[in-house]
């Protein structure tokens, strides 16, 4: 959602009396709960910054639900890490995700999402994202693969991804995978209450570019928790002090897609899902789902 739509949504938020119950559902009076919080946000909005609307602020109950979903999400990726190897197919990975997710009481969020046909995304080498698992796609020595797993549990969503290196990976690919994770870690360190998403983005793209890589422009992170994809959209090419204000209770993903070559990408015209680098060079991605806290950030799923 762009800044203008977001500000319009804030204008429509119901005015609350100081002695009324707080909008967050805590049961406390507004004046004793989120009144000062809202005033601080409004002051920053009047200074010209994009600020979050109330729907982006997760309640303690919602956070607890998201964390329980994240337990399954990470268990899926842990199990993939134990089993992944040369010679297995990406459909084998999809089967692992299904077995763990359903076995723990969850639902794969990817399955049938806007028509996506499988339960996980498996993107190899020059595939940037949204790779579709297949019995015909076999992992080979030297491949790098991103496994992007999303989970629903009791209506709460979690989302994270990891890179895996198959067999004897070249030094160039290994460095790309490692630097991409460093980009996420450096970005995570900048997630602080009352900072801006641009603080995180600058750390990500600066480190990528210093290592000779480019950052995909068109695809970014997103809010996540009560829905699969929520506001805000999270990009990685802005600078400190730009983009949306981060406040306690916001939950979103950090998932930059870092290309070894050009940032240009294209989508497969036959399936309208799989995204590739235009120059055929490798791409890497890690994804963290993070919660902004009163003191910094908590990684919920990774």
PDB file of C-alpha atoms in Angstrom:
ATOM      1  CA  UNK A   1       0.000   0.000   0.000  1.00  0.00           C
ATOM      2  CA  UNK A   2       1.446   3.371  -0.958  1.00  0.00           C
ATOM      3  CA  UNK A   3       1.896   6.251   1.446  1.00  0.00           C
ATOM      4  CA  UNK A   4      -1.236   8.097   0.312  1.00  0.00           C
ATOM      5  CA  UNK A   5      -3.533   5.100   0.811  1.00  0.00           C
ATOM      6  CA  UNK A   6      -1.934   4.373   4.158  1.00  0.00           C
ATOM      7  CA  UNK A   7      -2.430   7.924   5.391  1.00  0.00           C
ATOM      8  CA  UNK A   8      -6.035   7.794   4.207  1.00  0.00           C
ATOM      9  CA  UNK A   9      -6.574   4.645   6.245  1.00  0.00           C
ATOM     10  CA  UNK A  10      -5.189   6.395   9.316  1.00  0.00           C
ATOM     11  CA  UNK A  11      -7.574   9.316   8.841  1.00  0.00           C
ATOM     12  CA  UNK A  12     -10.503   6.881   8.930  1.00  0.00           C
ATOM     13  CA  UNK A  13      -9.434   5.355  12.242  1.00  0.00           C
ATOM     14  CA  UNK A  14     -12.048   5.870  14.888  1.00  0.00           C
ATOM     15  CA  UNK A  15     -11.472   8.586  17.457  1.00  0.00           C
ATOM     16  CA  UNK A  16     -11.394   7.203  20.982  1.00  0.00           C
ATOM     17  CA  UNK A  17     -12.217   8.980  24.224  1.00  0.00           C
ATOM     18  CA  UNK A  18      -9.484   8.947  26.853  1.00  0.00           C
ATOM     19  CA  UNK A  19     -11.621   6.877  29.218  1.00  0.00           C
ATOM     20  CA  UNK A  20     -12.866   4.479  26.530  1.00  0.00           C
ATOM     21  CA  UNK A  21     -11.419   0.976  26.152  1.00  0.00           C
ATOM     22  CA  UNK A  22      -8.207   1.041  24.114  1.00  0.00           C
ATOM     23  CA  UNK A  23      -8.407   0.050  20.454  1.00  0.00           C
ATOM     24  CA  UNK A  24      -5.771  -2.668  21.002  1.00  0.00           C
ATOM     25  CA  UNK A  25      -8.179  -4.892  22.920  1.00  0.00           C
ATOM     26  CA  UNK A  26      -6.219  -4.821  26.182  1.00  0.00           C
ATOM     27  CA  UNK A  27      -9.315  -3.828  28.176  1.00  0.00           C
ATOM     28  CA  UNK A  28      -7.459  -0.860  29.665  1.00  0.00           C
ATOM     29  CA  UNK A  29      -8.578   2.737  29.313  1.00  0.00           C
ATOM     30  CA  UNK A  30      -7.156   4.406  26.223  1.00  0.00           C
ATOM     31  CA  UNK A  31      -5.383   7.073  28.300  1.00  0.00           C
ATOM     32  CA  UNK A  32      -3.520   4.375  30.228  1.00  0.00           C
ATOM     33  CA  UNK A  33      -2.682   2.276  27.203  1.00  0.00           C
ATOM     34  CA  UNK A  34      -2.051   3.626  23.684  1.00  0.00           C
ATOM     35  CA  UNK A  35      -2.881   7.334  23.920  1.00  0.00           C
ATOM     36  CA  UNK A  36       0.732   8.487  24.301  1.00  0.00           C
ATOM     37  CA  UNK A  37       1.784   5.955  21.663  1.00  0.00           C
ATOM     38  CA  UNK A  38      -0.744   7.341  19.168  1.00  0.00           C
ATOM     39  CA  UNK A  39       0.244  10.940  19.916  1.00  0.00           C
ATOM     40  CA  UNK A  40       3.886  10.121  19.204  1.00  0.00           C
ATOM     41  CA  UNK A  41       2.964   8.499  15.891  1.00  0.00           C
ATOM     42  CA  UNK A  42       0.784  11.466  14.926  1.00  0.00           C
ATOM     43  CA  UNK A  43       3.600  13.913  15.682  1.00  0.00           C
ATOM     44  CA  UNK A  44       5.930  11.971  13.379  1.00  0.00           C
ATOM     45  CA  UNK A  45       3.230  11.822  10.678  1.00  0.00           C
ATOM     46  CA  UNK A  46       2.849  15.596  10.822  1.00  0.00           C
ATOM     47  CA  UNK A  47       6.594  15.882  10.254  1.00  0.00           C
ATOM     48  CA  UNK A  48       5.992  14.284   6.842  1.00  0.00           C
ATOM     49  CA  UNK A  49       6.770  10.631   7.469  1.00  0.00           C
ATOM     50  CA  UNK A  50       4.760   7.572   6.513  1.00  0.00           C
ATOM     51  CA  UNK A  51       3.414   5.918   9.647  1.00  0.00           C
ATOM     52  CA  UNK A  52       1.602   2.633  10.346  1.00  0.00           C
ATOM     53  CA  UNK A  53      -2.131   2.301  10.812  1.00  0.00           C
ATOM     54  CA  UNK A  54      -3.556   0.427  13.789  1.00  0.00           C
ATOM     55  CA  UNK A  55      -4.180  -2.789  11.820  1.00  0.00           C
ATOM     56  CA  UNK A  56      -0.407  -3.221  11.590  1.00  0.00           C
ATOM     57  CA  UNK A  57       0.052  -3.301  15.365  1.00  0.00           C
ATOM     58  CA  UNK A  58      -0.209  -6.862  16.621  1.00  0.00           C
ATOM     59  CA  UNK A  59      -1.847  -7.556  19.978  1.00  0.00           C
ATOM     60  CA  UNK A  60      -0.227  -9.869  22.556  1.00  0.00           C
ATOM     61  CA  UNK A  61      -2.751 -12.572  21.637  1.00  0.00           C
ATOM     62  CA  UNK A  62      -1.903 -12.265  17.938  1.00  0.00           C
ATOM     63  CA  UNK A  63       1.821 -12.321  18.641  1.00  0.00           C
ATOM     64  CA  UNK A  64       1.426 -15.518  20.634  1.00  0.00           C
ATOM     65  CA  UNK A  65      -0.470 -17.102  17.752  1.00  0.00           C
ATOM     66  CA  UNK A  66       2.148 -16.048  15.218  1.00  0.00           C
ATOM     67  CA  UNK A  67       4.923 -17.470  17.382  1.00  0.00           C
ATOM     68  CA  UNK A  68       3.169 -20.848  17.566  1.00  0.00           C
ATOM     69  CA  UNK A  69       2.824 -20.866  13.797  1.00  0.00           C
ATOM     70  CA  UNK A  70       6.529 -20.000  13.502  1.00  0.00           C
ATOM     71  CA  UNK A  71       7.477 -23.114  15.490  1.00  0.00           C
ATOM     72  CA  UNK A  72       6.062 -25.240  12.662  1.00  0.00           C
ATOM     73  CA  UNK A  73       7.588 -23.016  10.002  1.00  0.00           C
ATOM     74  CA  UNK A  74      11.096 -23.421  11.390  1.00  0.00           C
ATOM     75  CA  UNK A  75      10.601 -27.140  12.006  1.00  0.00           C
ATOM     76  CA  UNK A  76       9.886 -27.511   8.293  1.00  0.00           C
ATOM     77  CA  UNK A  77      13.117 -25.790   7.296  1.00  0.00           C
ATOM     78  CA  UNK A  78      15.069 -27.698   9.939  1.00  0.00           C
ATOM     79  CA  UNK A  79      13.850 -30.989   8.458  1.00  0.00           C
ATOM     80  CA  UNK A  80      14.688 -29.869   4.927  1.00  0.00           C
ATOM     81  CA  UNK A  81      18.186 -29.038   6.176  1.00  0.00           C
ATOM     82  CA  UNK A  82      18.560 -32.562   7.550  1.00  0.00           C
ATOM     83  CA  UNK A  83      17.444 -34.292   4.362  1.00  0.00           C
ATOM     84  CA  UNK A  84      18.410 -32.089   1.432  1.00  0.00           C
ATOM     85  CA  UNK A  85      21.075 -33.581  -0.820  1.00  0.00           C
ATOM     86  CA  UNK A  86      22.259 -34.058  -4.367  1.00  0.00           C
ATOM     87  CA  UNK A  87      19.910 -36.247  -6.407  1.00  0.00           C
ATOM     88  CA  UNK A  88      16.675 -35.429  -4.618  1.00  0.00           C
ATOM     89  CA  UNK A  89      13.948 -33.552  -6.473  1.00  0.00           C
ATOM     90  CA  UNK A  90      12.272 -30.325  -5.467  1.00  0.00           C
ATOM     91  CA  UNK A  91       9.043 -32.329  -5.199  1.00  0.00           C
ATOM     92  CA  UNK A  92      10.789 -34.331  -2.447  1.00  0.00           C
ATOM     93  CA  UNK A  93      11.239 -31.022  -0.602  1.00  0.00           C
ATOM     94  CA  UNK A  94       7.550 -30.236  -1.057  1.00  0.00           C
ATOM     95  CA  UNK A  95       6.706 -33.625   0.434  1.00  0.00           C
ATOM     96  CA  UNK A  96       8.881 -32.879   3.491  1.00  0.00           C
ATOM     97  CA  UNK A  97       7.079 -29.574   4.025  1.00  0.00           C
ATOM     98  CA  UNK A  98       3.677 -31.271   3.820  1.00  0.00           C
ATOM     99  CA  UNK A  99       4.647 -34.063   6.185  1.00  0.00           C
ATOM    100  CA  UNK A 100       5.977 -31.722   8.866  1.00  0.00           C
ATOM    101  CA  UNK A 101       3.324 -29.018   8.497  1.00  0.00           C
ATOM    102  CA  UNK A 102       0.289 -31.300   8.574  1.00  0.00           C
ATOM    103  CA  UNK A 103       1.929 -33.522  11.170  1.00  0.00           C
ATOM    104  CA  UNK A 104       2.191 -30.561  13.534  1.00  0.00           C
ATOM    105  CA  UNK A 105      -1.362 -29.354  12.893  1.00  0.00           C
ATOM    106  CA  UNK A 106      -0.588 -26.560  10.427  1.00  0.00           C
ATOM    107  CA  UNK A 107      -1.479 -25.733   6.825  1.00  0.00           C
ATOM    108  CA  UNK A 108       1.013 -24.711   4.100  1.00  0.00           C
ATOM    109  CA  UNK A 109       0.180 -21.087   3.297  1.00  0.00           C
ATOM    110  CA  UNK A 110       1.604 -21.296  -0.236  1.00  0.00           C
ATOM    111  CA  UNK A 111      -0.668 -24.112  -1.374  1.00  0.00           C
ATOM    112  CA  UNK A 112      -3.307 -22.702  -3.749  1.00  0.00           C
ATOM    113  CA  UNK A 113      -2.396 -19.134  -2.744  1.00  0.00           C
ATOM    114  CA  UNK A 114      -3.478 -17.134  -5.805  1.00  0.00           C
ATOM    115  CA  UNK A 115      -3.221 -20.403  -7.716  1.00  0.00           C
ATOM    116  CA  UNK A 116       0.272 -21.464  -6.605  1.00  0.00           C
ATOM    117  CA  UNK A 117       0.221 -25.260  -7.069  1.00  0.00           C
ATOM    118  CA  UNK A 118       2.564 -26.479  -4.326  1.00  0.00           C
ATOM    119  CA  UNK A 119       3.222 -26.071  -0.597  1.00  0.00           C
ATOM    120  CA  UNK A 120       6.654 -24.398  -0.734  1.00  0.00           C
ATOM    121  CA  UNK A 121       8.816 -22.357  -3.115  1.00  0.00           C
ATOM    122  CA  UNK A 122      12.083 -23.946  -4.261  1.00  0.00           C
ATOM    123  CA  UNK A 123      14.283 -21.548  -6.264  1.00  0.00           C
ATOM    124  CA  UNK A 124      17.567 -22.836  -7.696  1.00  0.00           C
ATOM    125  CA  UNK A 125      20.599 -20.872  -8.951  1.00  0.00           C
ATOM    126  CA  UNK A 126      19.270 -18.155 -11.320  1.00  0.00           C
ATOM    127  CA  UNK A 127      15.707 -18.507 -10.023  1.00  0.00           C
ATOM    128  CA  UNK A 128      15.091 -15.469  -7.869  1.00  0.00           C
ATOM    129  CA  UNK A 129      11.905 -16.701  -6.180  1.00  0.00           C
ATOM    130  CA  UNK A 130       8.638 -18.639  -6.511  1.00  0.00           C
ATOM    131  CA  UNK A 131      10.220 -21.791  -7.920  1.00  0.00           C
ATOM    132  CA  UNK A 132       7.574 -24.510  -8.264  1.00  0.00           C
ATOM    133  CA  UNK A 133       8.523 -27.936  -6.864  1.00  0.00           C
ATOM    134  CA  UNK A 134       8.597 -30.680  -9.501  1.00  0.00           C
ATOM    135  CA  UNK A 135       9.528 -34.344  -9.857  1.00  0.00           C
ATOM    136  CA  UNK A 136      11.504 -33.258 -12.915  1.00  0.00           C
ATOM    137  CA  UNK A 137      13.757 -30.756 -11.115  1.00  0.00           C
ATOM    138  CA  UNK A 138      16.714 -32.595  -9.568  1.00  0.00           C
ATOM    139  CA  UNK A 139      19.300 -31.048  -7.254  1.00  0.00           C
ATOM    140  CA  UNK A 140      22.828 -31.270  -8.655  1.00  0.00           C
ATOM    141  CA  UNK A 141      26.274 -30.887  -7.152  1.00  0.00           C
ATOM    142  CA  UNK A 142      27.115 -27.180  -7.004  1.00  0.00           C
ATOM    143  CA  UNK A 143      23.529 -25.897  -6.875  1.00  0.00           C
ATOM    144  CA  UNK A 144      22.303 -23.268  -4.449  1.00  0.00           C
ATOM    145  CA  UNK A 145      18.625 -23.339  -3.554  1.00  0.00           C
ATOM    146  CA  UNK A 146      16.263 -21.136  -1.597  1.00  0.00           C
ATOM    147  CA  UNK A 147      13.478 -22.947   0.248  1.00  0.00           C
ATOM    148  CA  UNK A 148      10.718 -20.493   1.155  1.00  0.00           C
ATOM    149  CA  UNK A 149       8.213 -21.904   3.638  1.00  0.00           C
ATOM    150  CA  UNK A 150       4.997 -20.291   4.875  1.00  0.00           C
ATOM    151  CA  UNK A 151       2.675 -21.722   7.509  1.00  0.00           C
ATOM    152  CA  UNK A 152      -0.835 -21.190   8.850  1.00  0.00           C
ATOM    153  CA  UNK A 153      -1.781 -22.324  12.356  1.00  0.00           C
ATOM    154  CA  UNK A 154      -5.163 -21.409  13.830  1.00  0.00           C
ATOM    155  CA  UNK A 155      -5.411 -18.507  11.395  1.00  0.00           C
ATOM    156  CA  UNK A 156      -1.943 -17.093  12.133  1.00  0.00           C
ATOM    157  CA  UNK A 157       0.792 -16.877   9.519  1.00  0.00           C
ATOM    158  CA  UNK A 158       4.546 -17.357   9.631  1.00  0.00           C
ATOM    159  CA  UNK A 159       6.988 -17.019   6.744  1.00  0.00           C
ATOM    160  CA  UNK A 160      10.739 -17.541   6.368  1.00  0.00           C
ATOM    161  CA  UNK A 161      13.298 -18.990   3.987  1.00  0.00           C
ATOM    162  CA  UNK A 162      16.818 -20.386   4.001  1.00  0.00           C
ATOM    163  CA  UNK A 163      19.519 -21.020   1.449  1.00  0.00           C
ATOM    164  CA  UNK A 164      21.041 -24.474   1.055  1.00  0.00           C
ATOM    165  CA  UNK A 165      24.262 -25.317  -0.789  1.00  0.00           C
ATOM    166  CA  UNK A 166      24.402 -28.694  -2.526  1.00  0.00           C
ATOM    167  CA  UNK A 167      27.721 -30.540  -2.577  1.00  0.00           C
ATOM    168  CA  UNK A 168      30.756 -28.739  -3.965  1.00  0.00           C
ATOM    169  CA  UNK A 169      29.523 -25.189  -4.431  1.00  0.00           C
ATOM    170  CA  UNK A 170      31.810 -22.705  -6.172  1.00  0.00           C
ATOM    171  CA  UNK A 171      33.491 -20.001  -4.127  1.00  0.00           C
ATOM    172  CA  UNK A 172      31.493 -17.384  -6.048  1.00  0.00           C
ATOM    173  CA  UNK A 173      28.130 -18.938  -5.186  1.00  0.00           C
ATOM    174  CA  UNK A 174      29.159 -19.576  -1.591  1.00  0.00           C
ATOM    175  CA  UNK A 175      30.112 -15.941  -1.152  1.00  0.00           C
ATOM    176  CA  UNK A 176      26.776 -14.818  -2.605  1.00  0.00           C
ATOM    177  CA  UNK A 177      24.876 -16.995  -0.135  1.00  0.00           C
ATOM    178  CA  UNK A 178      26.963 -15.810   2.813  1.00  0.00           C
ATOM    179  CA  UNK A 179      26.823 -12.108   1.914  1.00  0.00           C
ATOM    180  CA  UNK A 180      23.062 -12.297   1.425  1.00  0.00           C
ATOM    181  CA  UNK A 181      22.666 -13.628   4.956  1.00  0.00           C
ATOM    182  CA  UNK A 182      24.984 -10.882   6.206  1.00  0.00           C
ATOM    183  CA  UNK A 183      22.687  -8.360   4.484  1.00  0.00           C
ATOM    184  CA  UNK A 184      19.725  -9.730   6.427  1.00  0.00           C
ATOM    185  CA  UNK A 185      21.644  -9.671   9.698  1.00  0.00           C
ATOM    186  CA  UNK A 186      22.820  -6.107   9.156  1.00  0.00           C
ATOM    187  CA  UNK A 187      19.288  -5.060   8.256  1.00  0.00           C
ATOM    188  CA  UNK A 188      17.912  -6.806  11.328  1.00  0.00           C
ATOM    189  CA  UNK A 189      20.298  -4.830  13.538  1.00  0.00           C
ATOM    190  CA  UNK A 190      18.618  -1.635  12.291  1.00  0.00           C
ATOM    191  CA  UNK A 191      15.081  -2.729  13.188  1.00  0.00           C
ATOM    192  CA  UNK A 192      14.374  -0.537  16.206  1.00  0.00           C
ATOM    193  CA  UNK A 193      11.231   1.130  17.525  1.00  0.00           C
ATOM    194  CA  UNK A 194      10.769   4.702  16.260  1.00  0.00           C
ATOM    195  CA  UNK A 195      13.287   4.176  13.476  1.00  0.00           C
ATOM    196  CA  UNK A 196      12.353   3.770   9.822  1.00  0.00           C
ATOM    197  CA  UNK A 197      12.248   0.900   7.381  1.00  0.00           C
ATOM    198  CA  UNK A 198      14.769   2.848   5.332  1.00  0.00           C
ATOM    199  CA  UNK A 199      17.313   2.390   8.145  1.00  0.00           C
ATOM    200  CA  UNK A 200      17.108  -1.355   7.554  1.00  0.00           C
ATOM    201  CA  UNK A 201      17.042  -0.986   3.769  1.00  0.00           C
ATOM    202  CA  UNK A 202      20.187   1.148   3.678  1.00  0.00           C
ATOM    203  CA  UNK A 203      22.129  -1.448   5.674  1.00  0.00           C
ATOM    204  CA  UNK A 204      20.981  -4.187   3.273  1.00  0.00           C
ATOM    205  CA  UNK A 205      21.746  -2.519  -0.045  1.00  0.00           C
ATOM    206  CA  UNK A 206      24.973  -0.908   1.121  1.00  0.00           C
ATOM    207  CA  UNK A 207      26.479  -4.256   2.098  1.00  0.00           C
ATOM    208  CA  UNK A 208      25.249  -5.941  -1.088  1.00  0.00           C
ATOM    209  CA  UNK A 209      26.641  -3.227  -3.339  1.00  0.00           C
ATOM    210  CA  UNK A 210      29.952  -3.108  -1.475  1.00  0.00           C
ATOM    211  CA  UNK A 211      30.354  -6.762  -2.407  1.00  0.00           C
ATOM    212  CA  UNK A 212      29.581  -6.120  -6.074  1.00  0.00           C
ATOM    213  CA  UNK A 213      25.997  -7.420  -6.002  1.00  0.00           C
ATOM    214  CA  UNK A 214      22.628  -5.901  -6.892  1.00  0.00           C
ATOM    215  CA  UNK A 215      19.304  -5.926  -5.040  1.00  0.00           C
ATOM    216  CA  UNK A 216      16.051  -6.869  -6.751  1.00  0.00           C
ATOM    217  CA  UNK A 217      13.799  -3.830  -6.929  1.00  0.00           C
ATOM    218  CA  UNK A 218      10.369  -5.160  -7.804  1.00  0.00           C
ATOM    219  CA  UNK A 219       9.917  -7.807  -5.091  1.00  0.00           C
ATOM    220  CA  UNK A 220      10.286  -7.150  -1.380  1.00  0.00           C
ATOM    221  CA  UNK A 221       9.174  -8.127   2.076  1.00  0.00           C
ATOM    222  CA  UNK A 222       5.771  -7.607   3.634  1.00  0.00           C
ATOM    223  CA  UNK A 223       3.774  -7.485   6.798  1.00  0.00           C
ATOM    224  CA  UNK A 224       2.756 -10.946   7.962  1.00  0.00           C
ATOM    225  CA  UNK A 225       0.881 -12.525  10.838  1.00  0.00           C
ATOM    226  CA  UNK A 226      -2.883 -12.163  10.675  1.00  0.00           C
ATOM    227  CA  UNK A 227      -2.780 -12.487   6.892  1.00  0.00           C
ATOM    228  CA  UNK A 228      -0.150 -13.964   4.586  1.00  0.00           C
ATOM    229  CA  UNK A 229       0.743 -10.630   2.990  1.00  0.00           C
ATOM    230  CA  UNK A 230      -0.092  -7.445   4.874  1.00  0.00           C
ATOM    231  CA  UNK A 231       1.074  -3.841   4.924  1.00  0.00           C
ATOM    232  CA  UNK A 232       3.725  -2.580   4.844  1.00  0.00           C
ATOM    233  CA  UNK A 233       5.550  -3.431   1.656  1.00  0.00           C
ATOM    234  CA  UNK A 234       9.240  -3.706   2.572  1.00  0.00           C
ATOM    235  CA  UNK A 235      11.862  -2.624   0.022  1.00  0.00           C
ATOM    236  CA  UNK A 236      15.650  -2.590   0.291  1.00  0.00           C
ATOM    237  CA  UNK A 237      16.841   0.323  -1.821  1.00  0.00           C
ATOM    238  CA  UNK A 238      15.786   3.321   0.264  1.00  0.00           C
ATOM    239  CA  UNK A 239      17.921   5.197   2.764  1.00  0.00           C
ATOM    240  CA  UNK A 240      18.048   5.980   6.457  1.00  0.00           C
ATOM    241  CA  UNK A 241      15.112   8.065   7.641  1.00  0.00           C
ATOM    242  CA  UNK A 242      12.930   7.064   4.678  1.00  0.00           C
ATOM    243  CA  UNK A 243       9.927   4.746   4.297  1.00  0.00           C
ATOM    244  CA  UNK A 244       7.528   3.797   7.072  1.00  0.00           C
ATOM    245  CA  UNK A 245       8.045   4.426  10.762  1.00  0.00           C
ATOM    246  CA  UNK A 246       8.665   1.236  12.766  1.00  0.00           C
ATOM    247  CA  UNK A 247       6.772   0.938  16.055  1.00  0.00           C
ATOM    248  CA  UNK A 248       6.402  -1.814  18.675  1.00  0.00           C
ATOM    249  CA  UNK A 249       3.958  -4.482  17.549  1.00  0.00           C
ATOM    250  CA  UNK A 250       4.720  -4.309  13.836  1.00  0.00           C
ATOM    251  CA  UNK A 251       5.517  -7.688  12.274  1.00  0.00           C
ATOM    252  CA  UNK A 252       7.110  -8.005   8.824  1.00  0.00           C
ATOM    253  CA  UNK A 253       9.655  -9.930   6.778  1.00  0.00           C
ATOM    254  CA  UNK A 254      13.205  -9.033   5.852  1.00  0.00           C
ATOM    255  CA  UNK A 255      13.890 -10.955   2.640  1.00  0.00           C
ATOM    256  CA  UNK A 256      16.157  -9.158   0.158  1.00  0.00           C
ATOM    257  CA  UNK A 257      16.849 -10.970  -3.099  1.00  0.00           C
ATOM    258  CA  UNK A 258      20.489 -10.406  -3.956  1.00  0.00           C
ATOM    259  CA  UNK A 259      21.773 -11.034  -7.490  1.00  0.00           C
ATOM    260  CA  UNK A 260      25.353 -11.790  -8.439  1.00  0.00           C
ATOM    261  CA  UNK A 261      24.878  -9.793 -11.634  1.00  0.00           C
ATOM    262  CA  UNK A 262      22.240  -7.316 -12.745  1.00  0.00           C
ATOM    263  CA  UNK A 263      19.134  -6.560 -10.687  1.00  0.00           C
ATOM    264  CA  UNK A 264      16.942  -7.134 -13.753  1.00  0.00           C
ATOM    265  CA  UNK A 265      14.485 -10.036 -13.540  1.00  0.00           C
ATOM    266  CA  UNK A 266      11.690 -11.654 -15.546  1.00  0.00           C
ATOM    267  CA  UNK A 267       8.776 -13.986 -14.820  1.00  0.00           C
ATOM    268  CA  UNK A 268       8.241 -17.272 -16.656  1.00  0.00           C
ATOM    269  CA  UNK A 269       5.422 -16.629 -19.141  1.00  0.00           C
ATOM    270  CA  UNK A 270       4.184 -20.220 -19.047  1.00  0.00           C
ATOM    271  CA  UNK A 271       3.475 -20.536 -15.321  1.00  0.00           C
ATOM    272  CA  UNK A 272       3.413 -16.822 -14.347  1.00  0.00           C
ATOM    273  CA  UNK A 273       5.188 -17.642 -11.086  1.00  0.00           C
ATOM    274  CA  UNK A 274       8.874 -18.475 -11.375  1.00  0.00           C
ATOM    275  CA  UNK A 275      11.105 -15.404 -11.382  1.00  0.00           C
ATOM    276  CA  UNK A 276      14.605 -15.504 -12.912  1.00  0.00           C
ATOM    277  CA  UNK A 277      17.567 -13.172 -13.248  1.00  0.00           C
ATOM    278  CA  UNK A 278      17.606 -11.645 -16.724  1.00  0.00           C
ATOM    279  CA  UNK A 279      21.331 -12.263 -17.191  1.00  0.00           C
ATOM    280  CA  UNK A 280      21.215 -15.869 -15.952  1.00  0.00           C
ATOM    281  CA  UNK A 281      23.500 -15.148 -12.997  1.00  0.00           C
ATOM    282  CA  UNK A 282      22.757 -16.713  -9.581  1.00  0.00           C
ATOM    283  CA  UNK A 283      20.496 -15.100  -6.991  1.00  0.00           C
ATOM    284  CA  UNK A 284      20.186 -15.724  -3.246  1.00  0.00           C
ATOM    285  CA  UNK A 285      17.649 -14.909  -0.549  1.00  0.00           C
ATOM    286  CA  UNK A 286      17.192 -15.445   3.170  1.00  0.00           C
ATOM    287  CA  UNK A 287      13.994 -14.442   4.933  1.00  0.00           C
ATOM    288  CA  UNK A 288      13.395 -13.487   8.557  1.00  0.00           C
ATOM    289  CA  UNK A 289       9.998 -12.719  10.059  1.00  0.00           C
ATOM    290  CA  UNK A 290      10.556 -10.078  12.708  1.00  0.00           C
ATOM    291  CA  UNK A 291       8.562  -8.335  15.414  1.00  0.00           C
ATOM    292  CA  UNK A 292       9.392  -4.786  16.450  1.00  0.00           C
ATOM    293  CA  UNK A 293       9.607  -4.678  20.239  1.00  0.00           C
ATOM    294  CA  UNK A 294       9.985  -1.883  22.788  1.00  0.00           C
ATOM    295  CA  UNK A 295      13.760  -2.326  22.729  1.00  0.00           C
ATOM    296  CA  UNK A 296      14.597  -3.617  19.245  1.00  0.00           C
ATOM    297  CA  UNK A 297      13.491  -6.624  17.254  1.00  0.00           C
ATOM    298  CA  UNK A 298      12.615 -10.255  17.888  1.00  0.00           C
ATOM    299  CA  UNK A 299      13.060 -12.816  15.128  1.00  0.00           C
ATOM    300  CA  UNK A 300       9.945 -14.988  15.095  1.00  0.00           C
ATOM    301  CA  UNK A 301      10.825 -17.235  12.176  1.00  0.00           C
ATOM    302  CA  UNK A 302      14.068 -17.718  10.248  1.00  0.00           C
TER     303      UNK A 302
END
